[in-house]
Every structure is written in structure tokens, then in C-alpha cells.
């Protein structure tokens, strides 16, 4: 009997070891699959464009150089785009927090009359929206066309973020806490700003991060509503730089100059991705825990 138990233990131990090894191998393969495209963009941005086009760039850069970065950074519009994007991101994130957090807390209160109907209407807008033309007409009638305010407002409120914040407040702010505050003479607004917000730093960080990333990557609203290049965000300026380089490459008359512009245009494609994504990539390791918290909070819609 003792020998049988020992054999059974060894069998289970070996099975667990095989399973753990398989899981680790699978996780490593998934990690490589996710990270390799980013790594390829980095090495392609500093490699010889001809080597990239011929498929010789796989794991290491070939004939390293920074021609694409020099071309982009020598354009003064790039710094204007950074300034505009930073301004739109900061102001848009603040607007998003100001509108989302109070609304989420109000909808988390079970004694709110009509709260269920309001949530159903808001969820309806997640699946059925007005469309590009009605939205453009609305923005035009509000006088926001070709103004920086349209970039601060568009995308500053999403129902998804509202649901995440509402779930957090409902699960973590007990009604007894409000009742105790009311007994002490604290009103609803004072309770929200003095009690709820200080103990909700996690959800504030999550919502702020989601809005920040959304505004930083915002491209389509600028393409629709902005005509003045001085108001262009970084994404739109990088697009114009790339299109301008490609246009020069296809319209040049000098063969040598045409070939050089074509090579630069190919290199700029990858350099633009790095220039536009670098701030987010640098900040991500420090903000990763907020992404994880957002996923965990958003997984419960009670």
C-alpha cells in the first residue's frame, strides 16, 4: 500500500511538472508573438530601408542609421504636434474625470430614481450611435469646428468607463458609510468630494489612464473637425509628414533624388510609429497596474 501511494505521488508530481512546463512554454510563445512586432518596428526604423524591403531584417538591424528620425525631428511641426497633443490629452482627461466620476457615483446609488432607465439609455448608445454626418452637423452647430475645444470634448466621456467606475463605487462604497456621514451632518456633495474621492484613488487612476491613452491616440476627430494645421495633434502631423515625403518621392524628376526620397519614405513609416508611441511605451511599465485593475473591475458588472 505504501509503495502504491509513492508511485501515485510520483505520477501526480510528474504530471504537474509536465503541465507547468507546457504552460510556461505556451506563455513564452504568446509573449514572443506579442512583443516581436514591436521589436521589429524598432529595428526596422533604424535599419537600411532596402534591407527591410528585401526581408533581411528579422532579429537584428542591418546597417543601422537614424535617417528617418532625423527627417521627422528636423520638421518644426513635430514639436507643435507634441504641444497640441499634450494640451488635448491633459484637458480632455480632466473633462472626462469631471463628467464620469460624479455620474458613475450617482448611478451607483440604489436609491436614485430612474437610475436603471438612465443606464439602459446609456448602454444603448454604446451599440447605436448618431454616425459621422449627424455628429459633424452637431459639432458645427455648436461652433466647435476648427477649435481646440473639439479635441478636448470628443472622446472625453465613454459609457464603458462610466460602467467601470459605477461598478467600483457600488462594490466598494457601502451605503452605511453615507448614512453615518449624513448623521454627522455631511451632505451628498460633500460626502462625494470629501469621502468617496479620497478612498477611490485606484478607480480614478484607471479612468484617467484610459482617457489619457484615448486622447493621445486620437486621430479621426482631428481629421474631421480641424482645418488649421497649427491645431493639428501629433498623429495628424506625422501623417502629413509621411504623405508629403511619399508625394515628393513619386513626383521627383532626378533619379538619384527620387531613390533617396523613396528610401527615406520607407524608413519614416517605422520611425513615425516609434515617435508617436514612445511616451506611452515609456509610461506603460509604471502604469501597468492600473490597466490590470481596470480589467478586474470591469469584469464585474453587478
PDB file of C-alpha atoms in Angstrom:
ATOM      1  CA  UNK A   1       0.000   0.000   0.000  1.00  0.00           C
ATOM      2  CA  UNK A   2       2.851   2.374   0.855  1.00  0.00           C
ATOM      3  CA  UNK A   3       4.620   1.648  -2.431  1.00  0.00           C
ATOM      4  CA  UNK A   4       1.361   2.244  -4.314  1.00  0.00           C
ATOM      5  CA  UNK A   5       0.930   5.656  -2.668  1.00  0.00           C
ATOM      6  CA  UNK A   6       4.524   6.562  -3.511  1.00  0.00           C
ATOM      7  CA  UNK A   7       4.002   5.610  -7.152  1.00  0.00           C
ATOM      8  CA  UNK A   8       0.762   7.590  -7.260  1.00  0.00           C
ATOM      9  CA  UNK A   9       2.517  10.623  -5.740  1.00  0.00           C
ATOM     10  CA  UNK A  10       5.361  10.392  -8.265  1.00  0.00           C
ATOM     11  CA  UNK A  11       2.878  10.098 -11.119  1.00  0.00           C
ATOM     12  CA  UNK A  12       0.958  13.162  -9.961  1.00  0.00           C
ATOM     13  CA  UNK A  13       4.179  15.107  -9.424  1.00  0.00           C
ATOM     14  CA  UNK A  14       5.468  14.249 -12.902  1.00  0.00           C
ATOM     15  CA  UNK A  15       2.086  15.158 -14.435  1.00  0.00           C
ATOM     16  CA  UNK A  16       2.113  18.517 -12.657  1.00  0.00           C
ATOM     17  CA  UNK A  17       5.667  19.166 -13.813  1.00  0.00           C
ATOM     18  CA  UNK A  18       4.761  18.418 -17.423  1.00  0.00           C
ATOM     19  CA  UNK A  19       1.693  20.655 -17.190  1.00  0.00           C
ATOM     20  CA  UNK A  20       3.697  23.516 -15.638  1.00  0.00           C
ATOM     21  CA  UNK A  21       6.374  23.204 -18.315  1.00  0.00           C
ATOM     22  CA  UNK A  22       3.733  23.258 -21.066  1.00  0.00           C
ATOM     23  CA  UNK A  23       2.097  26.333 -19.562  1.00  0.00           C
ATOM     24  CA  UNK A  24       5.421  28.160 -19.303  1.00  0.00           C
ATOM     25  CA  UNK A  25       6.300  27.327 -22.906  1.00  0.00           C
ATOM     26  CA  UNK A  26       2.888  28.500 -24.080  1.00  0.00           C
ATOM     27  CA  UNK A  27       3.191  31.772 -22.149  1.00  0.00           C
ATOM     28  CA  UNK A  28       6.659  32.402 -23.585  1.00  0.00           C
ATOM     29  CA  UNK A  29       5.382  31.775 -27.118  1.00  0.00           C
ATOM     30  CA  UNK A  30       2.480  34.168 -26.583  1.00  0.00           C
ATOM     31  CA  UNK A  31       4.862  36.766 -25.155  1.00  0.00           C
ATOM     32  CA  UNK A  32       7.166  36.472 -28.155  1.00  0.00           C
ATOM     33  CA  UNK A  33       4.210  36.702 -30.521  1.00  0.00           C
ATOM     34  CA  UNK A  34       3.063  39.936 -28.859  1.00  0.00           C
ATOM     35  CA  UNK A  35       6.488  41.552 -28.438  1.00  0.00           C
ATOM     36  CA  UNK A  36       8.090  40.649 -31.763  1.00  0.00           C
ATOM     37  CA  UNK A  37       6.028  43.094 -33.903  1.00  0.00           C
ATOM     38  CA  UNK A  38       7.062  45.952 -31.604  1.00  0.00           C
ATOM     39  CA  UNK A  39      10.681  44.806 -31.657  1.00  0.00           C
ATOM     40  CA  UNK A  40      10.567  44.536 -35.447  1.00  0.00           C
ATOM     41  CA  UNK A  41       9.264  48.098 -35.766  1.00  0.00           C
ATOM     42  CA  UNK A  42      12.158  49.328 -33.589  1.00  0.00           C
ATOM     43  CA  UNK A  43      14.897  47.556 -35.532  1.00  0.00           C
ATOM     44  CA  UNK A  44      13.243  48.371 -38.876  1.00  0.00           C
ATOM     45  CA  UNK A  45      13.172  52.084 -38.004  1.00  0.00           C
ATOM     46  CA  UNK A  46      16.968  52.131 -37.657  1.00  0.00           C
ATOM     47  CA  UNK A  47      17.782  49.685 -40.452  1.00  0.00           C
ATOM     48  CA  UNK A  48      18.557  50.240 -44.114  1.00  0.00           C
ATOM     49  CA  UNK A  49      15.179  50.541 -45.924  1.00  0.00           C
ATOM     50  CA  UNK A  50      16.390  48.297 -48.746  1.00  0.00           C
ATOM     51  CA  UNK A  51      17.203  45.585 -46.196  1.00  0.00           C
ATOM     52  CA  UNK A  52      13.737  45.903 -44.674  1.00  0.00           C
ATOM     53  CA  UNK A  53      12.011  45.683 -48.060  1.00  0.00           C
ATOM     54  CA  UNK A  54      14.087  42.652 -49.065  1.00  0.00           C
ATOM     55  CA  UNK A  55      13.218  40.816 -45.833  1.00  0.00           C
ATOM     56  CA  UNK A  56      16.758  40.717 -44.462  1.00  0.00           C
ATOM     57  CA  UNK A  57      15.725  42.407 -41.194  1.00  0.00           C
ATOM     58  CA  UNK A  58      14.408  39.701 -38.891  1.00  0.00           C
ATOM     59  CA  UNK A  59      16.108  39.778 -35.496  1.00  0.00           C
ATOM     60  CA  UNK A  60      18.851  42.400 -35.744  1.00  0.00           C
ATOM     61  CA  UNK A  61      19.113  45.764 -37.520  1.00  0.00           C
ATOM     62  CA  UNK A  62      21.004  45.889 -40.802  1.00  0.00           C
ATOM     63  CA  UNK A  63      23.273  48.900 -41.459  1.00  0.00           C
ATOM     64  CA  UNK A  64      21.901  50.917 -38.523  1.00  0.00           C
ATOM     65  CA  UNK A  65      21.087  54.571 -39.073  1.00  0.00           C
ATOM     66  CA  UNK A  66      18.659  57.250 -37.934  1.00  0.00           C
ATOM     67  CA  UNK A  67      17.803  58.876 -41.263  1.00  0.00           C
ATOM     68  CA  UNK A  68      14.057  58.587 -40.666  1.00  0.00           C
ATOM     69  CA  UNK A  69      14.268  60.108 -37.190  1.00  0.00           C
ATOM     70  CA  UNK A  70      16.421  62.982 -38.470  1.00  0.00           C
ATOM     71  CA  UNK A  71      13.891  63.782 -41.175  1.00  0.00           C
ATOM     72  CA  UNK A  72      10.988  63.754 -38.725  1.00  0.00           C
ATOM     73  CA  UNK A  73      12.659  65.665 -35.884  1.00  0.00           C
ATOM     74  CA  UNK A  74      14.016  68.339 -38.234  1.00  0.00           C
ATOM     75  CA  UNK A  75      10.437  69.270 -39.077  1.00  0.00           C
ATOM     76  CA  UNK A  76       9.346  72.019 -36.652  1.00  0.00           C
ATOM     77  CA  UNK A  77       5.744  70.849 -36.882  1.00  0.00           C
ATOM     78  CA  UNK A  78       6.590  67.793 -34.796  1.00  0.00           C
ATOM     79  CA  UNK A  79       7.100  69.911 -31.672  1.00  0.00           C
ATOM     80  CA  UNK A  80       3.880  71.795 -32.380  1.00  0.00           C
ATOM     81  CA  UNK A  81       2.105  68.447 -32.612  1.00  0.00           C
ATOM     82  CA  UNK A  82       3.557  67.300 -29.293  1.00  0.00           C
ATOM     83  CA  UNK A  83       2.432  70.533 -27.638  1.00  0.00           C
ATOM     84  CA  UNK A  84      -1.096  70.266 -29.018  1.00  0.00           C
ATOM     85  CA  UNK A  85      -1.431  66.588 -28.159  1.00  0.00           C
ATOM     86  CA  UNK A  86      -0.218  67.123 -24.597  1.00  0.00           C
ATOM     87  CA  UNK A  87      -2.697  70.004 -24.189  1.00  0.00           C
ATOM     88  CA  UNK A  88      -5.599  67.999 -25.629  1.00  0.00           C
ATOM     89  CA  UNK A  89      -4.696  64.970 -23.525  1.00  0.00           C
ATOM     90  CA  UNK A  90      -4.469  66.835 -20.215  1.00  0.00           C
ATOM     91  CA  UNK A  91      -7.627  68.907 -20.726  1.00  0.00           C
ATOM     92  CA  UNK A  92      -9.587  66.009 -22.221  1.00  0.00           C
ATOM     93  CA  UNK A  93      -8.650  63.721 -19.336  1.00  0.00           C
ATOM     94  CA  UNK A  94      -9.753  66.332 -16.797  1.00  0.00           C
ATOM     95  CA  UNK A  95     -13.069  66.789 -18.611  1.00  0.00           C
ATOM     96  CA  UNK A  96     -13.522  63.022 -18.685  1.00  0.00           C
ATOM     97  CA  UNK A  97     -12.906  62.677 -14.942  1.00  0.00           C
ATOM     98  CA  UNK A  98     -15.219  65.596 -14.106  1.00  0.00           C
ATOM     99  CA  UNK A  99     -18.080  64.089 -16.126  1.00  0.00           C
ATOM    100  CA  UNK A 100     -17.542  60.377 -15.492  1.00  0.00           C
ATOM    101  CA  UNK A 101     -16.878  60.120 -11.763  1.00  0.00           C
ATOM    102  CA  UNK A 102     -19.888  62.125 -10.448  1.00  0.00           C
ATOM    103  CA  UNK A 103     -22.192  60.429 -12.970  1.00  0.00           C
ATOM    104  CA  UNK A 104     -20.885  56.990 -12.041  1.00  0.00           C
ATOM    105  CA  UNK A 105     -21.332  57.635  -8.338  1.00  0.00           C
ATOM    106  CA  UNK A 106     -24.879  58.914  -8.840  1.00  0.00           C
ATOM    107  CA  UNK A 107     -25.801  55.838 -10.884  1.00  0.00           C
ATOM    108  CA  UNK A 108     -24.210  53.557  -8.278  1.00  0.00           C
ATOM    109  CA  UNK A 109     -26.714  54.761  -5.666  1.00  0.00           C
ATOM    110  CA  UNK A 110     -29.568  52.269  -5.421  1.00  0.00           C
ATOM    111  CA  UNK A 111     -31.939  54.982  -4.209  1.00  0.00           C
ATOM    112  CA  UNK A 112     -31.556  57.026  -7.408  1.00  0.00           C
ATOM    113  CA  UNK A 113     -34.950  57.254  -9.111  1.00  0.00           C
ATOM    114  CA  UNK A 114     -34.813  56.222 -12.753  1.00  0.00           C
ATOM    115  CA  UNK A 115     -31.220  55.029 -12.458  1.00  0.00           C
ATOM    116  CA  UNK A 116     -31.992  51.765 -14.252  1.00  0.00           C
ATOM    117  CA  UNK A 117     -33.641  53.575 -17.160  1.00  0.00           C
ATOM    118  CA  UNK A 118     -30.722  56.013 -17.444  1.00  0.00           C
ATOM    119  CA  UNK A 119     -28.256  53.117 -17.563  1.00  0.00           C
ATOM    120  CA  UNK A 120     -30.265  51.361 -20.277  1.00  0.00           C
ATOM    121  CA  UNK A 121     -30.268  54.535 -22.377  1.00  0.00           C
ATOM    122  CA  UNK A 122     -26.517  54.962 -21.898  1.00  0.00           C
ATOM    123  CA  UNK A 123     -25.802  51.333 -22.782  1.00  0.00           C
ATOM    124  CA  UNK A 124     -27.978  51.749 -25.889  1.00  0.00           C
ATOM    125  CA  UNK A 125     -25.619  54.480 -27.110  1.00  0.00           C
ATOM    126  CA  UNK A 126     -22.712  52.031 -26.932  1.00  0.00           C
ATOM    127  CA  UNK A 127     -24.233  49.989 -29.752  1.00  0.00           C
ATOM    128  CA  UNK A 128     -26.201  52.585 -31.743  1.00  0.00           C
ATOM    129  CA  UNK A 129     -24.580  55.964 -32.381  1.00  0.00           C
ATOM    130  CA  UNK A 130     -25.523  59.005 -34.429  1.00  0.00           C
ATOM    131  CA  UNK A 131     -22.976  58.480 -37.184  1.00  0.00           C
ATOM    132  CA  UNK A 132     -20.390  60.753 -38.760  1.00  0.00           C
ATOM    133  CA  UNK A 133     -22.664  63.194 -40.608  1.00  0.00           C
ATOM    134  CA  UNK A 134     -25.122  63.939 -37.743  1.00  0.00           C
ATOM    135  CA  UNK A 135     -22.206  64.265 -35.318  1.00  0.00           C
ATOM    136  CA  UNK A 136     -20.416  66.653 -37.684  1.00  0.00           C
ATOM    137  CA  UNK A 137     -23.579  68.763 -38.023  1.00  0.00           C
ATOM    138  CA  UNK A 138     -23.913  68.896 -34.235  1.00  0.00           C
ATOM    139  CA  UNK A 139     -20.284  69.959 -33.785  1.00  0.00           C
ATOM    140  CA  UNK A 140     -20.724  72.611 -36.488  1.00  0.00           C
ATOM    141  CA  UNK A 141     -23.910  73.995 -34.903  1.00  0.00           C
ATOM    142  CA  UNK A 142     -22.107  74.226 -31.563  1.00  0.00           C
ATOM    143  CA  UNK A 143     -19.383  76.337 -33.203  1.00  0.00           C
ATOM    144  CA  UNK A 144     -16.605  73.876 -32.345  1.00  0.00           C
ATOM    145  CA  UNK A 145     -15.307  73.243 -35.859  1.00  0.00           C
ATOM    146  CA  UNK A 146     -11.622  74.112 -36.202  1.00  0.00           C
ATOM    147  CA  UNK A 147     -11.229  74.921 -32.498  1.00  0.00           C
ATOM    148  CA  UNK A 148      -9.021  73.179 -29.912  1.00  0.00           C
ATOM    149  CA  UNK A 149     -12.079  72.576 -27.736  1.00  0.00           C
ATOM    150  CA  UNK A 150     -13.457  69.915 -30.055  1.00  0.00           C
ATOM    151  CA  UNK A 151     -10.380  67.754 -29.394  1.00  0.00           C
ATOM    152  CA  UNK A 152     -10.828  68.192 -25.650  1.00  0.00           C
ATOM    153  CA  UNK A 153     -14.517  67.263 -25.717  1.00  0.00           C
ATOM    154  CA  UNK A 154     -14.720  64.479 -28.293  1.00  0.00           C
ATOM    155  CA  UNK A 155     -13.833  61.215 -26.556  1.00  0.00           C
ATOM    156  CA  UNK A 156     -13.921  62.754 -23.065  1.00  0.00           C
ATOM    157  CA  UNK A 157     -16.846  60.594 -21.991  1.00  0.00           C
ATOM    158  CA  UNK A 158     -17.396  56.916 -22.679  1.00  0.00           C
ATOM    159  CA  UNK A 159     -20.106  54.694 -21.291  1.00  0.00           C
ATOM    160  CA  UNK A 160     -17.596  51.890 -20.816  1.00  0.00           C
ATOM    161  CA  UNK A 161     -15.560  53.965 -18.360  1.00  0.00           C
ATOM    162  CA  UNK A 162     -18.787  55.041 -16.647  1.00  0.00           C
ATOM    163  CA  UNK A 163     -19.761  51.396 -16.114  1.00  0.00           C
ATOM    164  CA  UNK A 164     -16.330  50.570 -14.689  1.00  0.00           C
ATOM    165  CA  UNK A 165     -16.477  53.481 -12.227  1.00  0.00           C
ATOM    166  CA  UNK A 166     -20.102  52.729 -11.321  1.00  0.00           C
ATOM    167  CA  UNK A 167     -19.222  49.103 -10.571  1.00  0.00           C
ATOM    168  CA  UNK A 168     -16.317  50.176  -8.376  1.00  0.00           C
ATOM    169  CA  UNK A 169     -18.434  52.630  -6.373  1.00  0.00           C
ATOM    170  CA  UNK A 170     -21.240  50.123  -5.909  1.00  0.00           C
ATOM    171  CA  UNK A 171     -18.887  47.375  -4.744  1.00  0.00           C
ATOM    172  CA  UNK A 172     -16.570  49.454  -2.537  1.00  0.00           C
ATOM    173  CA  UNK A 173     -18.618  52.347  -1.109  1.00  0.00           C
ATOM    174  CA  UNK A 174     -21.158  50.878   1.346  1.00  0.00           C
ATOM    175  CA  UNK A 175     -24.435  52.681   1.901  1.00  0.00           C
ATOM    176  CA  UNK A 176     -23.817  52.561   5.654  1.00  0.00           C
ATOM    177  CA  UNK A 177     -20.893  54.934   5.145  1.00  0.00           C
ATOM    178  CA  UNK A 178     -23.202  57.544   3.625  1.00  0.00           C
ATOM    179  CA  UNK A 179     -25.749  57.055   6.384  1.00  0.00           C
ATOM    180  CA  UNK A 180     -23.076  57.640   9.022  1.00  0.00           C
ATOM    181  CA  UNK A 181     -21.909  60.764   7.188  1.00  0.00           C
ATOM    182  CA  UNK A 182     -25.458  62.107   6.956  1.00  0.00           C
ATOM    183  CA  UNK A 183     -25.920  61.642  10.702  1.00  0.00           C
ATOM    184  CA  UNK A 184     -22.804  63.771  11.200  1.00  0.00           C
ATOM    185  CA  UNK A 185     -24.310  66.499   9.029  1.00  0.00           C
ATOM    186  CA  UNK A 186     -22.496  65.709   5.754  1.00  0.00           C
ATOM    187  CA  UNK A 187     -24.469  66.297   2.556  1.00  0.00           C
ATOM    188  CA  UNK A 188     -24.319  64.237  -0.630  1.00  0.00           C
ATOM    189  CA  UNK A 189     -21.946  66.538  -2.499  1.00  0.00           C
ATOM    190  CA  UNK A 190     -19.628  66.957   0.461  1.00  0.00           C
ATOM    191  CA  UNK A 191     -19.668  63.194   1.010  1.00  0.00           C
ATOM    192  CA  UNK A 192     -18.655  62.614  -2.603  1.00  0.00           C
ATOM    193  CA  UNK A 193     -15.747  65.079  -2.598  1.00  0.00           C
ATOM    194  CA  UNK A 194     -14.589  64.517   0.991  1.00  0.00           C
ATOM    195  CA  UNK A 195     -15.098  60.773   1.417  1.00  0.00           C
ATOM    196  CA  UNK A 196     -15.692  58.962  -1.872  1.00  0.00           C
ATOM    197  CA  UNK A 197     -12.926  60.511  -3.974  1.00  0.00           C
ATOM    198  CA  UNK A 198     -10.124  60.162  -1.390  1.00  0.00           C
ATOM    199  CA  UNK A 199     -10.809  56.430  -0.992  1.00  0.00           C
ATOM    200  CA  UNK A 200     -11.220  55.849  -4.757  1.00  0.00           C
ATOM    201  CA  UNK A 201      -7.741  56.641  -5.993  1.00  0.00           C
ATOM    202  CA  UNK A 202      -7.499  53.277  -7.755  1.00  0.00           C
ATOM    203  CA  UNK A 203     -10.525  53.850  -9.985  1.00  0.00           C
ATOM    204  CA  UNK A 204      -9.530  57.474 -10.571  1.00  0.00           C
ATOM    205  CA  UNK A 205      -6.153  56.265 -11.825  1.00  0.00           C
ATOM    206  CA  UNK A 206      -7.789  53.658 -14.071  1.00  0.00           C
ATOM    207  CA  UNK A 207     -10.254  56.084 -15.651  1.00  0.00           C
ATOM    208  CA  UNK A 208      -7.606  58.802 -16.050  1.00  0.00           C
ATOM    209  CA  UNK A 209      -5.276  56.325 -17.741  1.00  0.00           C
ATOM    210  CA  UNK A 210      -7.945  55.122 -20.179  1.00  0.00           C
ATOM    211  CA  UNK A 211      -8.864  58.673 -21.142  1.00  0.00           C
ATOM    212  CA  UNK A 212      -5.207  59.681 -21.439  1.00  0.00           C
ATOM    213  CA  UNK A 213      -4.369  56.846 -23.828  1.00  0.00           C
ATOM    214  CA  UNK A 214      -7.528  57.524 -25.837  1.00  0.00           C
ATOM    215  CA  UNK A 215      -6.758  61.231 -26.284  1.00  0.00           C
ATOM    216  CA  UNK A 216      -3.100  60.610 -27.047  1.00  0.00           C
ATOM    217  CA  UNK A 217      -4.010  58.226 -29.872  1.00  0.00           C
ATOM    218  CA  UNK A 218      -6.910  60.362 -31.127  1.00  0.00           C
ATOM    219  CA  UNK A 219      -6.655  60.793 -34.889  1.00  0.00           C
ATOM    220  CA  UNK A 220     -10.014  60.616 -36.650  1.00  0.00           C
ATOM    221  CA  UNK A 221     -11.736  63.568 -34.872  1.00  0.00           C
ATOM    222  CA  UNK A 222      -8.830  65.840 -35.863  1.00  0.00           C
ATOM    223  CA  UNK A 223      -9.148  64.641 -39.441  1.00  0.00           C
ATOM    224  CA  UNK A 224     -12.836  65.583 -39.464  1.00  0.00           C
ATOM    225  CA  UNK A 225     -13.034  68.778 -37.459  1.00  0.00           C
ATOM    226  CA  UNK A 226      -9.666  70.569 -37.766  1.00  0.00           C
ATOM    227  CA  UNK A 227      -8.502  72.534 -40.807  1.00  0.00           C
ATOM    228  CA  UNK A 228      -5.878  74.778 -39.236  1.00  0.00           C
ATOM    229  CA  UNK A 229      -2.522  72.993 -39.186  1.00  0.00           C
ATOM    230  CA  UNK A 230      -1.495  74.918 -36.074  1.00  0.00           C
ATOM    231  CA  UNK A 231      -4.174  72.957 -34.192  1.00  0.00           C
ATOM    232  CA  UNK A 232      -3.187  69.537 -35.535  1.00  0.00           C
ATOM    233  CA  UNK A 233      -2.328  66.863 -32.937  1.00  0.00           C
ATOM    234  CA  UNK A 234       0.832  64.813 -33.246  1.00  0.00           C
ATOM    235  CA  UNK A 235      -0.837  61.928 -35.067  1.00  0.00           C
ATOM    236  CA  UNK A 236      -2.129  64.141 -37.867  1.00  0.00           C
ATOM    237  CA  UNK A 237       1.181  65.966 -38.285  1.00  0.00           C
ATOM    238  CA  UNK A 238       3.050  62.671 -38.551  1.00  0.00           C
ATOM    239  CA  UNK A 239       0.563  61.573 -41.200  1.00  0.00           C
ATOM    240  CA  UNK A 240       1.155  64.753 -43.193  1.00  0.00           C
ATOM    241  CA  UNK A 241       4.938  64.299 -42.946  1.00  0.00           C
ATOM    242  CA  UNK A 242       4.657  60.754 -44.286  1.00  0.00           C
ATOM    243  CA  UNK A 243       2.265  61.693 -47.093  1.00  0.00           C
ATOM    244  CA  UNK A 244       4.418  64.674 -48.030  1.00  0.00           C
ATOM    245  CA  UNK A 245       7.513  62.523 -48.270  1.00  0.00           C
ATOM    246  CA  UNK A 246       5.723  59.943 -50.388  1.00  0.00           C
ATOM    247  CA  UNK A 247       4.375  62.657 -52.673  1.00  0.00           C
ATOM    248  CA  UNK A 248       7.888  64.040 -53.200  1.00  0.00           C
ATOM    249  CA  UNK A 249       9.188  60.546 -53.878  1.00  0.00           C
ATOM    250  CA  UNK A 250       6.603  59.920 -56.607  1.00  0.00           C
ATOM    251  CA  UNK A 251       6.880  63.341 -58.273  1.00  0.00           C
ATOM    252  CA  UNK A 252      10.665  63.821 -58.321  1.00  0.00           C
ATOM    253  CA  UNK A 253      12.476  64.220 -61.644  1.00  0.00           C
ATOM    254  CA  UNK A 254      16.041  63.500 -60.509  1.00  0.00           C
ATOM    255  CA  UNK A 255      16.579  59.729 -60.414  1.00  0.00           C
ATOM    256  CA  UNK A 256      19.082  59.801 -57.540  1.00  0.00           C
ATOM    257  CA  UNK A 257      16.940  62.210 -55.525  1.00  0.00           C
ATOM    258  CA  UNK A 258      13.857  60.097 -56.267  1.00  0.00           C
ATOM    259  CA  UNK A 259      15.543  56.938 -54.986  1.00  0.00           C
ATOM    260  CA  UNK A 260      16.756  58.674 -51.820  1.00  0.00           C
ATOM    261  CA  UNK A 261      13.294  60.093 -51.061  1.00  0.00           C
ATOM    262  CA  UNK A 262      11.764  56.666 -51.604  1.00  0.00           C
ATOM    263  CA  UNK A 263      14.216  55.126 -49.148  1.00  0.00           C
ATOM    264  CA  UNK A 264      13.505  57.869 -46.600  1.00  0.00           C
ATOM    265  CA  UNK A 265       9.755  57.373 -47.005  1.00  0.00           C
ATOM    266  CA  UNK A 266      10.115  53.664 -46.246  1.00  0.00           C
ATOM    267  CA  UNK A 267      12.212  54.398 -43.155  1.00  0.00           C
ATOM    268  CA  UNK A 268       9.822  57.101 -41.949  1.00  0.00           C
ATOM    269  CA  UNK A 269       6.939  54.608 -41.795  1.00  0.00           C
ATOM    270  CA  UNK A 270       8.536  52.802 -38.867  1.00  0.00           C
ATOM    271  CA  UNK A 271      10.081  55.892 -37.281  1.00  0.00           C
ATOM    272  CA  UNK A 272       6.657  57.546 -37.089  1.00  0.00           C
ATOM    273  CA  UNK A 273       5.279  54.617 -35.073  1.00  0.00           C
ATOM    274  CA  UNK A 274       8.082  54.964 -32.527  1.00  0.00           C
ATOM    275  CA  UNK A 275       7.840  58.761 -32.290  1.00  0.00           C
ATOM    276  CA  UNK A 276       4.097  58.680 -31.698  1.00  0.00           C
ATOM    277  CA  UNK A 277       4.142  55.734 -29.289  1.00  0.00           C
ATOM    278  CA  UNK A 278       7.316  56.414 -27.320  1.00  0.00           C
ATOM    279  CA  UNK A 279       5.747  58.463 -24.464  1.00  0.00           C
ATOM    280  CA  UNK A 280       3.084  55.800 -23.890  1.00  0.00           C
ATOM    281  CA  UNK A 281       5.643  52.976 -24.081  1.00  0.00           C
ATOM    282  CA  UNK A 282       7.864  54.721 -21.530  1.00  0.00           C
ATOM    283  CA  UNK A 283       4.968  55.357 -19.136  1.00  0.00           C
ATOM    284  CA  UNK A 284       3.324  51.947 -19.510  1.00  0.00           C
ATOM    285  CA  UNK A 285       5.585  49.959 -17.108  1.00  0.00           C
ATOM    286  CA  UNK A 286       4.779  52.452 -14.344  1.00  0.00           C
ATOM    287  CA  UNK A 287       1.027  52.425 -15.091  1.00  0.00           C
ATOM    288  CA  UNK A 288       0.555  48.736 -15.844  1.00  0.00           C
ATOM    289  CA  UNK A 289      -1.103  48.034 -12.504  1.00  0.00           C
ATOM    290  CA  UNK A 290      -3.900  50.461 -13.395  1.00  0.00           C
ATOM    291  CA  UNK A 291      -4.606  48.532 -16.604  1.00  0.00           C
ATOM    292  CA  UNK A 292      -4.853  45.333 -14.560  1.00  0.00           C
ATOM    293  CA  UNK A 293      -7.160  46.982 -12.027  1.00  0.00           C
ATOM    294  CA  UNK A 294      -9.344  48.277 -14.830  1.00  0.00           C
ATOM    295  CA  UNK A 295      -9.704  44.817 -16.315  1.00  0.00           C
ATOM    296  CA  UNK A 296     -10.532  43.273 -12.936  1.00  0.00           C
ATOM    297  CA  UNK A 297     -13.042  45.972 -12.035  1.00  0.00           C
ATOM    298  CA  UNK A 298     -14.636  45.913 -15.457  1.00  0.00           C
ATOM    299  CA  UNK A 299     -15.104  42.151 -15.298  1.00  0.00           C
ATOM    300  CA  UNK A 300     -17.842  42.582 -12.662  1.00  0.00           C
ATOM    301  CA  UNK A 301     -20.939  44.456 -13.800  1.00  0.00           C
ATOM    302  CA  UNK A 302     -23.042  43.963 -10.676  1.00  0.00           C
TER     303      UNK A 302
END
